[in-house]
CSV table of C-alpha atoms and ligand atoms in Angstrom, one decimal:
chain,number,residue,atom,x,y,z
A,30,PRO,CA,-4.6,11.6,-28.6
A,31,ALA,CA,-1.9,9.1,-28.4
A,32,ALA,CA,-0.8,6.3,-30.4
A,33,GLU,CA,-3.3,6.8,-33.0
A,34,LYS,CA,-2.7,4.6,-35.8
A,35,ALA,CA,-2.4,5.5,-39.6
A,36,GLY,CA,-4.4,3.3,-41.9
A,37,ALA,CA,-7.7,4.7,-41.0
A,38,GLN,CA,-7.4,7.6,-43.4
A,39,GLN,CA,-8.0,5.2,-46.2
A,40,ILE,CA,-11.4,4.4,-44.9
A,41,PRO,CA,-14.2,6.4,-46.6
A,42,VAL,CA,-16.0,9.0,-44.3
A,43,ASN,CA,-19.5,10.3,-45.1
A,44,TYR,CA,-20.4,13.8,-43.9
A,45,ASP,CA,-23.4,14.0,-46.4
A,46,GLU,CA,-26.8,13.6,-44.8
A,47,ALA,CA,-28.3,12.6,-48.4
A,48,LYS,CA,-25.9,9.8,-48.6
A,49,VAL,CA,-26.9,7.9,-45.2
A,50,PRO,CA,-28.1,4.8,-46.5
A,51,PRO,CA,-31.8,3.6,-44.6
A,52,TYR,CA,-31.1,1.4,-41.7
A,53,THR,CA,-33.3,-0.3,-39.0
A,54,LEU,CA,-32.5,-0.4,-35.6
A,55,PRO,CA,-33.0,-3.7,-33.4
A,56,ASP,CA,-36.5,-2.7,-31.5
A,57,LEU,CA,-35.9,-1.8,-28.1
A,58,LEU,CA,-39.0,-3.8,-26.8
A,59,THR,CA,-38.2,-6.8,-28.6
A,60,THR,CA,-36.0,-9.7,-27.0
A,61,LYS,CA,-33.9,-12.0,-29.2
A,62,SER,CA,-36.5,-14.6,-29.2
A,63,GLY,CA,-39.1,-12.0,-30.5
A,64,ARG,CA,-41.0,-11.5,-27.3
A,65,GLN,CA,-42.6,-8.2,-27.0
A,66,ILE,CA,-41.7,-6.1,-23.7
A,67,THR,CA,-44.5,-4.3,-22.1
A,68,SER,CA,-43.6,-3.6,-18.4
A,69,ARG,CA,-40.8,-2.8,-16.4
A,70,LYS,CA,-40.5,-6.2,-14.8
A,71,GLN,CA,-40.1,-7.7,-18.5
A,72,TRP,CA,-37.6,-5.0,-19.5
A,73,GLU,CA,-35.4,-5.6,-16.1
A,74,SER,CA,-35.4,-9.5,-17.0
A,75,HIS,CA,-34.2,-8.5,-20.5
A,76,ARG,CA,-31.5,-6.3,-19.3
A,77,PRO,CA,-29.0,-9.2,-18.8
A,78,GLU,CA,-29.4,-10.3,-22.7
A,79,LEU,CA,-28.6,-7.0,-23.7
A,80,ILE,CA,-25.6,-6.8,-21.7
A,81,ARG,CA,-24.4,-10.0,-23.0
A,82,LEU,CA,-24.9,-8.9,-26.5
A,83,PHE,CA,-22.8,-6.0,-25.7
A,84,SER,CA,-20.2,-8.1,-24.0
A,85,GLU,CA,-19.8,-10.4,-26.6
A,86,HIS,CA,-20.1,-8.2,-29.8
A,87,VAL,CA,-18.9,-4.8,-28.6
A,88,TYR,CA,-17.0,-4.1,-25.5
A,89,GLY,CA,-15.8,-7.8,-24.3
A,90,LYS,CA,-16.8,-9.7,-21.1
A,91,MET,CA,-16.2,-8.1,-17.8
A,92,PRO,CA,-14.0,-9.9,-15.3
A,93,THR,CA,-16.5,-11.1,-12.6
A,94,GLN,CA,-14.3,-12.1,-9.9
A,95,PRO,CA,-14.1,-9.9,-6.9
A,96,VAL,CA,-10.9,-7.8,-6.6
A,97,ARG,CA,-9.9,-6.8,-3.1
A,98,LEU,CA,-9.1,-3.2,-2.7
A,99,ARG,CA,-6.9,-1.5,-0.1
A,100,TYR,CA,-7.2,2.5,0.2
A,101,GLU,CA,-4.4,4.5,1.3
A,102,THR,CA,-4.9,8.4,1.7
A,103,THR,CA,-1.8,9.7,0.7
A,104,SER,CA,-2.6,13.5,1.3
A,105,VAL,CA,-5.3,15.6,2.8
A,106,ASP,CA,-5.5,19.4,2.5
A,107,LEU,CA,-8.2,21.1,4.6
A,108,ASN,CA,-7.6,24.6,3.1
A,109,ALA,CA,-7.0,23.9,-0.7
A,110,LEU,CA,-8.0,26.0,-3.5
A,111,ASN,CA,-7.7,29.2,-1.3
A,112,GLY,CA,-9.4,27.8,1.4
A,113,THR,CA,-12.8,26.7,-0.6
A,114,ALA,CA,-12.2,23.0,-0.9
A,115,ILE,CA,-10.9,20.0,1.1
A,116,ARG,CA,-8.5,17.9,-1.3
A,117,LYS,CA,-7.9,14.3,-0.8
A,118,GLN,CA,-5.6,12.1,-2.6
A,119,ILE,CA,-6.3,8.5,-2.4
A,120,SER,CA,-4.4,5.5,-3.7
A,121,VAL,CA,-6.4,2.5,-4.6
A,122,PHE,CA,-4.2,-0.5,-4.6
A,123,PHE,CA,-5.4,-4.0,-6.0
A,124,ALA,CA,-4.3,-6.0,-3.1
A,125,ASP,CA,-4.2,-9.5,-4.7
A,126,TYR,CA,-1.9,-8.0,-7.3
A,127,PRO,CA,1.2,-6.1,-5.9
A,128,GLN,CA,2.8,-6.0,-9.1
A,129,LEU,CA,0.0,-3.3,-10.6
A,130,PRO,CA,0.5,0.3,-9.7
A,131,PRO,CA,-2.4,1.8,-7.6
A,132,MET,CA,-5.4,3.9,-9.3
A,133,ASN,CA,-4.9,7.5,-7.5
A,134,ILE,CA,-8.1,9.3,-7.0
A,135,LEU,CA,-8.1,13.1,-6.6
A,136,LEU,CA,-11.1,14.2,-4.6
A,137,TYR,CA,-12.3,17.6,-4.0
A,138,VAL,CA,-15.1,18.3,-1.5
A,139,PRO,CA,-16.6,21.9,-1.0
A,140,LYS,CA,-15.6,23.3,2.4
A,141,GLY,CA,-18.4,24.2,5.1
A,142,THR,CA,-20.9,21.4,4.3
A,143,THR,CA,-22.7,19.5,6.9
A,144,GLN,CA,-24.0,16.7,5.1
A,145,PRO,CA,-22.3,14.6,2.5
A,146,VAL,CA,-22.5,16.1,-1.0
A,147,PRO,CA,-23.2,14.5,-4.4
A,148,VAL,CA,-20.2,13.7,-6.4
A,149,PHE,CA,-19.1,14.0,-10.0
A,150,VAL,CA,-17.1,10.9,-10.8
A,151,SER,CA,-14.7,11.4,-14.2
A,152,MET,CA,-11.7,10.2,-15.5
A,153,ASN,CA,-9.0,12.4,-16.9
A,154,PHE,CA,-6.8,12.2,-20.2
A,155,GLN,CA,-3.6,13.5,-18.8
A,156,GLY,CA,-3.1,12.8,-15.1
A,157,ASN,CA,-4.6,14.2,-11.9
A,158,HIS,CA,-2.2,17.0,-12.0
A,159,SER,CA,-3.6,18.2,-15.4
A,160,VAL,CA,-6.9,19.1,-14.0
A,161,SER,CA,-6.0,22.0,-11.7
A,162,THR,CA,-2.8,23.9,-11.3
A,163,ASP,CA,-3.1,23.5,-7.3
A,164,PRO,CA,0.5,22.7,-6.3
A,165,GLY,CA,-0.7,19.9,-3.8
A,166,ILE,CA,-1.8,17.5,-6.6
A,167,THR,CA,0.8,14.6,-6.8
A,168,LEU,CA,2.4,14.5,-10.2
A,169,SER,CA,1.3,11.3,-12.0
A,170,THR,CA,4.5,9.1,-12.6
A,171,ARG,CA,2.6,6.9,-15.3
A,172,TRP,CA,2.9,6.8,-18.8
A,173,LEU,CA,1.0,9.7,-20.4
A,174,PRO,CA,0.2,10.6,-23.6
A,175,ASN,CA,3.0,13.2,-25.2
A,176,LEU,CA,0.6,16.3,-25.6
A,177,GLY,CA,0.9,19.9,-24.6
A,178,ALA,CA,4.3,20.8,-26.4
A,179,GLY,CA,6.9,19.8,-24.0
A,180,LYS,CA,4.7,19.5,-21.0
A,181,VAL,CA,4.9,15.8,-21.2
A,182,VAL,CA,8.4,14.3,-22.3
A,183,ASN,CA,8.8,10.8,-23.1
A,184,HIS,CA,5.5,10.1,-21.8
A,185,GLN,CA,6.4,11.4,-18.3
A,186,ALA,CA,4.9,14.3,-17.0
A,187,THR,CA,6.9,17.5,-16.2
A,188,GLU,CA,6.1,20.4,-13.8
A,189,ALA,CA,4.9,22.5,-16.5
A,190,ALA,CA,2.0,19.9,-17.2
A,191,ARG,CA,0.1,21.0,-14.1
A,192,GLY,CA,-3.1,22.6,-14.8
A,193,MET,CA,-2.6,21.7,-18.7
A,194,GLN,CA,-6.4,20.6,-19.2
A,195,ASP,CA,-7.7,22.8,-16.4
A,196,ARG,CA,-10.0,24.5,-19.0
A,197,ARG,CA,-11.9,21.3,-19.3
A,198,TRP,CA,-12.2,21.2,-15.4
A,199,PRO,CA,-14.1,24.2,-13.7
A,200,VAL,CA,-13.2,22.8,-10.4
A,201,PRO,CA,-14.2,25.9,-8.5
A,202,MET,CA,-17.7,26.1,-10.3
A,203,ILE,CA,-18.4,22.5,-9.2
A,204,LEU,CA,-17.6,22.9,-6.0
A,205,ALA,CA,-19.5,26.3,-5.6
A,206,ARG,CA,-22.6,24.5,-6.6
A,207,GLY,CA,-22.3,21.9,-3.8
A,208,TYR,CA,-20.9,19.3,-5.5
A,209,ALA,CA,-17.5,17.1,-4.7
A,210,LEU,CA,-15.4,16.0,-7.8
A,211,ALA,CA,-13.6,12.7,-7.8
A,212,THR,CA,-11.2,12.1,-10.7
A,213,VAL,CA,-8.6,9.5,-11.8
A,214,TYR,CA,-6.2,9.3,-14.7
A,215,TYR,CA,-7.5,6.6,-17.2
A,216,GLY,CA,-4.1,5.3,-17.9
A,217,ASP,CA,-3.8,4.4,-14.1
A,218,VAL,CA,-6.3,1.6,-14.9
A,219,GLU,CA,-4.8,0.9,-18.5
A,220,PRO,CA,-2.4,3.3,-20.4
A,221,ASP,CA,-3.9,4.0,-23.8
A,222,HIS,CA,-1.7,2.2,-26.4
A,223,PRO,CA,-1.7,-1.1,-27.9
A,224,ASP,CA,0.6,-2.6,-25.4
A,225,GLY,CA,-0.9,-0.7,-22.4
A,226,TRP,CA,-3.0,-3.8,-21.2
A,227,LYS,CA,0.4,-5.5,-20.2
A,228,THR,CA,0.9,-2.9,-17.1
A,229,GLY,CA,-2.8,-2.4,-16.6
A,230,ILE,CA,-5.6,-4.3,-15.1
A,231,ARG,CA,-6.1,-6.4,-17.9
A,232,SER,CA,-2.6,-7.9,-17.4
A,233,VAL,CA,-4.0,-9.6,-14.3
A,234,LEU,CA,-7.7,-9.9,-14.9
A,235,SER,CA,-9.1,-11.6,-18.0
A,236,PRO,CA,-6.2,-11.0,-20.1
A,237,PRO,CA,-6.7,-10.9,-23.9
A,238,ALA,CA,-7.8,-14.2,-25.1
A,239,GLY,CA,-11.0,-15.0,-27.1
A,240,PRO,CA,-13.4,-12.8,-29.5
A,241,ASP,CA,-15.2,-11.5,-26.6
A,242,SER,CA,-12.2,-10.5,-24.2
A,243,TRP,CA,-12.7,-7.1,-22.9
A,244,GLY,CA,-10.7,-4.2,-24.4
A,245,ALA,CA,-9.3,-1.0,-22.8
A,246,ILE,CA,-12.8,0.6,-22.8
A,247,GLY,CA,-13.8,-2.2,-20.8
A,248,ALA,CA,-11.0,-1.7,-18.3
A,249,TRP,CA,-11.6,2.1,-18.0
A,250,ALA,CA,-15.4,1.4,-17.2
A,251,TRP,CA,-14.4,-1.2,-14.7
A,252,GLY,CA,-11.9,1.5,-13.1
A,253,MET,CA,-15.0,3.8,-12.7
A,254,SER,CA,-16.6,1.0,-10.6
A,255,ARG,CA,-13.7,1.0,-8.4
A,256,MET,CA,-13.8,4.7,-8.1
A,257,LEU,CA,-17.5,4.4,-6.9
A,258,ASP,CA,-16.4,1.4,-4.3
A,259,TYR,CA,-13.9,3.9,-2.7
A,260,LEU,CA,-16.5,6.8,-2.7
A,261,GLU,CA,-19.1,4.4,-1.0
A,262,THR,CA,-16.5,4.5,1.9
A,263,ASP,CA,-15.8,8.1,2.3
A,264,PRO,CA,-18.3,9.9,4.5
A,265,ALA,CA,-17.8,13.3,2.8
A,266,VAL,CA,-19.7,12.3,-0.2
A,267,ASN,CA,-23.2,11.0,-0.7
A,268,ALA,CA,-22.2,8.0,-3.2
A,269,ARG,CA,-25.8,7.2,-3.8
A,270,LYS,CA,-25.7,10.6,-5.8
A,271,ALA,CA,-22.7,10.1,-8.0
A,272,VAL,CA,-23.2,11.6,-11.5
A,273,LEU,CA,-20.5,9.7,-14.0
A,274,VAL,CA,-19.2,12.0,-16.6
A,275,GLY,CA,-16.8,11.4,-19.6
A,276,HIS,CA,-15.5,12.9,-22.6
A,277,SER,CA,-15.1,11.0,-25.9
A,278,ARG,CA,-13.2,7.8,-25.5
A,279,ILE,CA,-13.9,8.1,-21.8
A,280,GLY,CA,-17.4,9.3,-22.5
A,281,LYS,CA,-17.9,5.8,-24.4
A,282,ALA,CA,-16.6,4.0,-21.3
A,283,THR,CA,-18.7,6.0,-19.2
A,284,LEU,CA,-21.7,4.7,-20.9
A,285,TRP,CA,-20.7,1.1,-20.6
A,286,ALA,CA,-20.0,1.4,-16.8
A,287,GLY,CA,-23.1,3.2,-16.2
A,288,ALA,CA,-25.0,0.5,-17.9
A,289,LEU,CA,-23.6,-2.3,-16.1
A,290,ASP,CA,-23.4,-0.5,-12.6
A,291,SER,CA,-26.7,0.7,-11.4
A,292,ARG,CA,-25.0,2.5,-8.6
A,293,PHE,CA,-24.2,5.3,-10.7
A,294,ALA,CA,-27.2,7.9,-10.0
A,295,ALA,CA,-26.9,9.5,-13.5
A,296,VAL,CA,-24.9,9.4,-16.6
A,297,VAL,CA,-23.4,12.3,-18.7
A,298,SER,CA,-21.8,11.5,-22.1
A,299,ASN,CA,-19.7,14.2,-23.8
A,300,ASP,CA,-19.0,13.7,-27.4
A,301,SER,CA,-18.7,10.1,-27.1
A,302,GLY,CA,-19.5,9.5,-30.7
A,303,GLU,CA,-19.0,5.9,-32.5
A,304,GLY,CA,-18.9,3.2,-30.1
A,305,GLY,CA,-20.7,5.7,-27.4
A,306,THR,CA,-23.8,7.4,-28.1
A,307,ALA,CA,-23.7,7.6,-31.9
A,308,LEU,CA,-25.9,5.0,-33.8
A,309,ALA,CA,-23.6,2.5,-35.6
A,310,ARG,CA,-25.9,1.9,-38.0
A,311,ARG,CA,-25.9,5.4,-39.4
A,312,TRP,CA,-23.2,5.7,-42.0
A,313,TYR,CA,-21.9,9.4,-40.8
A,314,GLY,CA,-18.3,10.5,-39.5
A,315,GLU,CA,-16.6,7.8,-37.7
A,316,THR,CA,-17.5,4.2,-38.2
A,317,ILE,CA,-16.8,1.0,-36.4
A,318,GLU,CA,-13.9,0.2,-38.8
A,319,HIS,CA,-12.4,3.8,-38.2
A,320,LEU,CA,-12.7,2.8,-34.5
A,321,ASN,CA,-11.3,-0.9,-34.9
A,322,THR,CA,-8.3,0.3,-37.2
A,323,GLN,CA,-7.2,3.2,-35.1
A,324,PHE,CA,-7.7,1.8,-31.7
A,325,PRO,CA,-7.7,-1.8,-32.3
A,326,TYR,CA,-7.3,-2.6,-28.3
A,327,TRP,CA,-10.5,-0.6,-27.4
A,328,PHE,CA,-13.2,-3.1,-27.8
A,329,CYS,CA,-13.6,-6.8,-28.0
A,330,PRO,CA,-12.0,-8.5,-31.0
A,331,GLN,CA,-15.4,-9.7,-32.1
A,332,TYR,CA,-16.4,-6.1,-32.9
A,333,LYS,CA,-14.1,-5.9,-35.9
A,334,ALA,CA,-16.6,-8.5,-37.7
A,335,TYR,CA,-18.7,-5.5,-38.1
A,336,ASN,CA,-16.3,-3.2,-39.4
A,337,LYS,CA,-17.8,-3.7,-43.0
A,338,ASN,CA,-21.3,-4.3,-41.9
A,339,PRO,CA,-22.8,-2.5,-38.7
A,340,ASN,CA,-26.3,-3.7,-39.9
A,341,ALA,CA,-25.1,-7.4,-38.9
A,342,LEU,CA,-24.3,-6.1,-35.2
A,343,PRO,CA,-27.2,-7.7,-33.0
A,344,VAL,CA,-27.4,-4.5,-31.0
A,345,ASP,CA,-27.1,-0.4,-31.7
A,346,GLN,CA,-25.9,2.1,-29.4
A,347,HIS,CA,-29.7,3.1,-28.2
A,348,GLN,CA,-29.9,-0.1,-26.5
A,349,LEU,CA,-26.7,0.7,-24.5
A,350,LEU,CA,-28.2,4.2,-23.6
A,351,ALA,CA,-31.5,2.4,-22.5
A,352,LEU,CA,-29.5,0.4,-20.0
A,353,ILE,CA,-29.2,3.6,-17.9
A,354,ALA,CA,-32.9,3.9,-17.6
A,355,PRO,CA,-34.8,5.0,-15.6
A,356,ARG,CA,-31.8,6.7,-14.3
A,357,PRO,CA,-31.2,10.4,-15.9
A,358,LEU,CA,-28.9,10.5,-18.9
A,359,TYR,CA,-27.2,13.5,-20.7
A,360,VAL,CA,-25.9,13.3,-24.4
A,361,ALA,CA,-24.0,16.2,-25.6
A,362,SER,CA,-22.7,17.1,-29.0
A,363,ALA,CA,-20.8,19.7,-30.7
A,364,VAL,CA,-21.4,21.1,-33.9
A,365,GLU,CA,-17.7,20.9,-35.3
A,366,ASP,CA,-17.5,17.4,-34.0
A,367,GLN,CA,-19.1,16.0,-37.2
A,368,TRP,CA,-16.6,13.0,-36.8
A,369,ALA,CA,-18.6,11.9,-33.5
A,370,ASP,CA,-22.0,12.3,-35.5
A,371,PRO,CA,-24.4,14.9,-33.6
A,372,LYS,CA,-27.1,13.7,-35.4
A,373,GLY,CA,-26.4,10.2,-34.5
A,374,GLU,CA,-25.7,11.0,-31.1
A,375,PHE,CA,-29.3,12.6,-30.8
A,376,LEU,CA,-31.2,9.9,-32.5
A,377,GLY,CA,-29.4,7.3,-29.9
A,378,ALA,CA,-30.9,9.6,-27.1
A,379,LYS,CA,-34.0,9.9,-28.6
A,380,ALA,CA,-34.5,6.2,-29.3
A,381,THR,CA,-34.4,5.4,-25.6
A,382,GLU,CA,-37.9,7.0,-25.0
A,383,PRO,CA,-40.0,3.5,-24.9
A,384,VAL,CA,-37.8,2.4,-21.9
A,385,TYR,CA,-38.4,5.7,-20.0
A,386,GLN,CA,-41.9,5.2,-20.9
A,387,LEU,CA,-42.2,2.0,-19.2
A,388,TYR,CA,-41.1,3.7,-15.9
A,389,SER,CA,-43.6,6.5,-16.6
A,390,LYS,CA,-40.9,8.9,-17.3
A,391,THR,CA,-40.2,11.3,-20.2
A,392,GLY,CA,-37.0,10.4,-22.0
A,393,LEU,CA,-36.1,13.6,-24.4
A,394,GLY,CA,-39.8,14.1,-24.9
A,395,MET,CA,-39.1,15.7,-28.3
A,396,SER,CA,-37.9,14.7,-31.7
A,397,GLU,CA,-36.4,17.6,-33.5
A,398,HIS,CA,-32.6,17.9,-33.2
A,399,PRO,CA,-32.3,21.3,-31.4
A,400,ALA,CA,-30.6,24.4,-32.7
A,401,VAL,CA,-27.2,24.7,-31.7
A,402,ASN,CA,-26.8,25.8,-27.9
A,403,GLN,CA,-30.3,24.7,-27.1
A,404,PRO,CA,-30.4,21.9,-24.3
A,405,VAL,CA,-33.5,20.1,-24.5
A,406,GLY,CA,-35.0,17.1,-22.8
A,407,GLN,CA,-36.6,16.0,-19.5
A,408,THR,CA,-34.9,12.7,-17.8
A,409,VAL,CA,-32.7,12.4,-21.0
A,410,ARG,CA,-31.2,15.4,-22.2
A,411,TYR,CA,-29.4,16.6,-25.2
A,412,HIS,CA,-27.4,19.6,-26.4
A,413,MET,CA,-25.2,20.4,-29.5
A,414,ARG,CA,-23.1,23.5,-28.3
A,415,THR,CA,-21.2,25.7,-30.8
A,416,GLY,CA,-17.3,24.8,-31.3
A,417,VAL,CA,-15.1,21.7,-31.4
A,418,HIS,CA,-14.7,18.3,-30.0
A,419,ASP,CA,-14.1,19.3,-26.3
A,420,VAL,CA,-15.5,19.9,-22.6
A,421,THR,CA,-16.5,23.6,-22.2
A,422,ASN,CA,-17.8,25.6,-19.1
A,423,TYR,CA,-21.2,25.6,-21.2
A,424,ASP,CA,-21.1,22.0,-21.1
A,425,TRP,CA,-20.7,21.9,-17.4
A,426,GLU,CA,-23.1,24.5,-16.8
A,427,GLN,CA,-25.6,22.2,-18.4
A,428,TYR,CA,-24.4,19.1,-16.4
A,429,LEU,CA,-24.8,21.1,-13.0
A,430,LYS,CA,-28.4,22.1,-14.1
A,431,PHE,CA,-29.1,18.5,-15.0
A,432,ALA,CA,-27.6,17.2,-11.7
A,433,ASP,CA,-29.5,19.9,-9.6
A,434,GLU,CA,-32.7,19.0,-11.2
A,435,LEU,CA,-32.5,15.5,-11.4
A,436,VAL,CA,-30.1,14.0,-8.9
A,437,LYS,CA,-29.4,16.6,-6.2
B,530,GCU,C1,-10.6,9.9,-31.8
B,530,GCU,C2,-11.6,8.7,-32.1
B,530,GCU,C3,-12.9,8.8,-31.3
B,530,GCU,C4,-12.5,9.3,-29.8
B,530,GCU,C5,-12.0,10.5,-30.0
B,530,GCU,C6,-11.3,10.9,-28.4
B,530,GCU,O1,-11.2,10.9,-32.4
B,530,GCU,O2,-11.7,8.4,-33.4
B,530,GCU,O3,-13.6,7.7,-31.2
B,530,GCU,O4,-13.8,9.4,-29.2
B,530,GCU,O5,-10.7,10.1,-30.6
B,530,GCU,O6,-11.3,10.0,-27.6
B,530,GCU,O7,-11.0,12.3,-28.2
């Protein structure tokens, strides 16, 4: 990944379960003033307090002003992907800020459907053209991470960059199962480097100022909701059945977007680790200090106050996950992705149980960390697949099954 700063190597990393110090999580069903939550109604009136705490201490405050969007469909192909799909590309312009480039949506809808279809909504790391070799996808002209050995040169895509991440995007499989896929390059909202905000949405909406200013993660989450704004206007998709999916740093943003925007019907967080599904209080793998050292622009400045002391953070990540309830949530880990702390991700998912119970739903419904490649859970699901930090067909197969059972 781009612009990863040196210096984080000096911060100790623990990979020894025996060395994880004991910790106490903030109780999900106790308000800041010590009141016990025993009903859905009380939980729902507590939600704004939690969102405020995550805004002030972790992700920063989201801008509240409405933003006028103008949609321009730049291409439609009724016979994409060998005639199996309709491919649309839509530029979302920020009407009040003509200096900003648009956010470009790539939308695939399966052909031959008569009803609006449920849709997976997911940002990508390398430009829409990286998702598929489909030659009709417009090559991104934005700043891109220099990945893929010569495919991106001086942060600009070359023709060779087409499909460079298609392994992570089984588009035909998703369409064959009756889902649409909407994706946006996350750098359209903010390029992922320390100066990225200067050309992104944060340059015009709440630019960095105080300790609770939003960071890049907040900006990406904001963009996800703008994707949904567009999808609500497109008759080909059923925006009430939008499953928000994200990997890693985008998986962190996905959780924040899902917590804030209850229009998302379900949320999938793949290998999101620290600042995502992993518990901050567990000293294992990446820590808040690593995050803030390598990526000082991702979170709010106040988050740095917890670099050395996550126990002082007034929230932990299970509370973020619980803000998704009662909607379905999928948390995924990979066994070789110890940096993301698979066990901490599992424990974060498990700790949401009491809130799902308030809605008479079973969250995970089990307490042992499952063996590899053994998906578990009910309304909250979890798996730890074999292999490294990545998104694989195995992961997508589980998400499709989850969406079939709980969203479709
Ligand atoms: C780094 C970072 C993680 C992040 C990951 C990614 O490893 O430390 O927090 O999730 O990049 O986005 O791939």
